[in-house]
Amino acid sequence: AQSVTQLDSHVSVSEGTPVLLRCNYSSSYSPSLFWYVQHPNKGLQLLLKYTSAATLVKGINGFEAEFKKSETSFHLTKPSAHMSDAAEYFCVVSDTGGFKTIFGAGTRLFVKA
Amino acid sequence: DTAVSQTPKYLVTQMGNDKSIKCEQNLGHDTMYWYKQDSKKFLKIMFSYNNKELIINETVPNRFSPKSPDKAHLNLHINSLELGDSAVYFCASSQDWTANNSPLHFGNGTRLTVT
């Protein structure tokens, strides 16, 4: 069975400091993993995806994530936070397309000036 | 603009009413979805259609009925609205539901408030 756990419901950082949003997953098969971002009153936008190619995945807006099979983790990082990064972030695991796509509970990122 | 667009953006209605939300995508995708996001931001799939055929129907009350007139449209009709239906409903599409690396493209959501 699949599952995804976002370890922090809220993360607060200062502008210009690194961002780390943690995600652990469980999957019976070789999963695809995604990070989506949701800004207030908006839909979800794909940040990046892992699909069994390179374990370090680069996404939009300077974000990247590393797939670590041994730790069953897919943490999202960014070297330097910007005010515009303040949003809700969702880690997603997918075994077989949309049928088995599981969303994490989300992590709210706050960025302080 | 290529996008997933849904209307209306906001919907306020009274208990017992019937309402519809419309969704259209011009991305050429075969698969469309309806998701419900509750007040704690938790996202749960409700329905999925592939090329006008229903492929996912989660445990959703019969009061919710999706309709897909063609593969670019997936509408959601809700009968006898209840307070607990208040949520944000997202339409999404993907290129190929059988491929686990096919990302979802979301609309901007419809905030439904039932009073």
mmCIF file of N, CA and C in Angstrom, chain A residues 9 14 22 28 42 47 82:
data_model
loop_
_atom_site.group_PDB
_atom_site.id
_atom_site.type_symbol
_atom_site.label_atom_id
_atom_site.label_comp_id
_atom_site.label_asym_id
_atom_site.label_seq_id
_atom_site.Cartn_x
_atom_site.Cartn_y
_atom_site.Cartn_z
ATOM 1 N N SER A 9 3.938 20.163 9.497
ATOM 2 C CA SER A 9 2.738 20.827 8.984
ATOM 3 C C SER A 9 3.045 22.297 8.661
ATOM 4 N N SER A 14 13.541 32.487 7.411
ATOM 5 C CA SER A 14 13.781 33.889 7.073
ATOM 6 C C SER A 14 14.184 33.983 5.608
ATOM 7 N N ARG A 22 10.201 18.226 4.422
ATOM 8 C CA ARG A 22 10.495 16.802 4.483
ATOM 9 C C ARG A 22 9.303 15.942 4.078
ATOM 10 N N SER A 28 4.762 0.013 -2.703
ATOM 11 C CA SER A 28 5.076 -1.379 -3.013
ATOM 12 C C SER A 28 5.835 -1.521 -4.322
ATOM 13 N N LYS A 42 -5.260 29.549 -5.246
ATOM 14 C CA LYS A 42 -4.822 29.051 -6.548
ATOM 15 C C LYS A 42 -4.863 27.524 -6.573
ATOM 16 N N LEU A 47 6.006 21.444 -9.133
ATOM 17 C CA LEU A 47 7.351 21.985 -8.911
ATOM 18 C C LEU A 47 8.401 21.095 -9.576
ATOM 19 N N HIS A 82 12.698 32.931 -0.816
ATOM 20 C CA HIS A 82 12.211 34.235 -1.256
ATOM 21 C C HIS A 82 10.806 34.408 -0.711
#
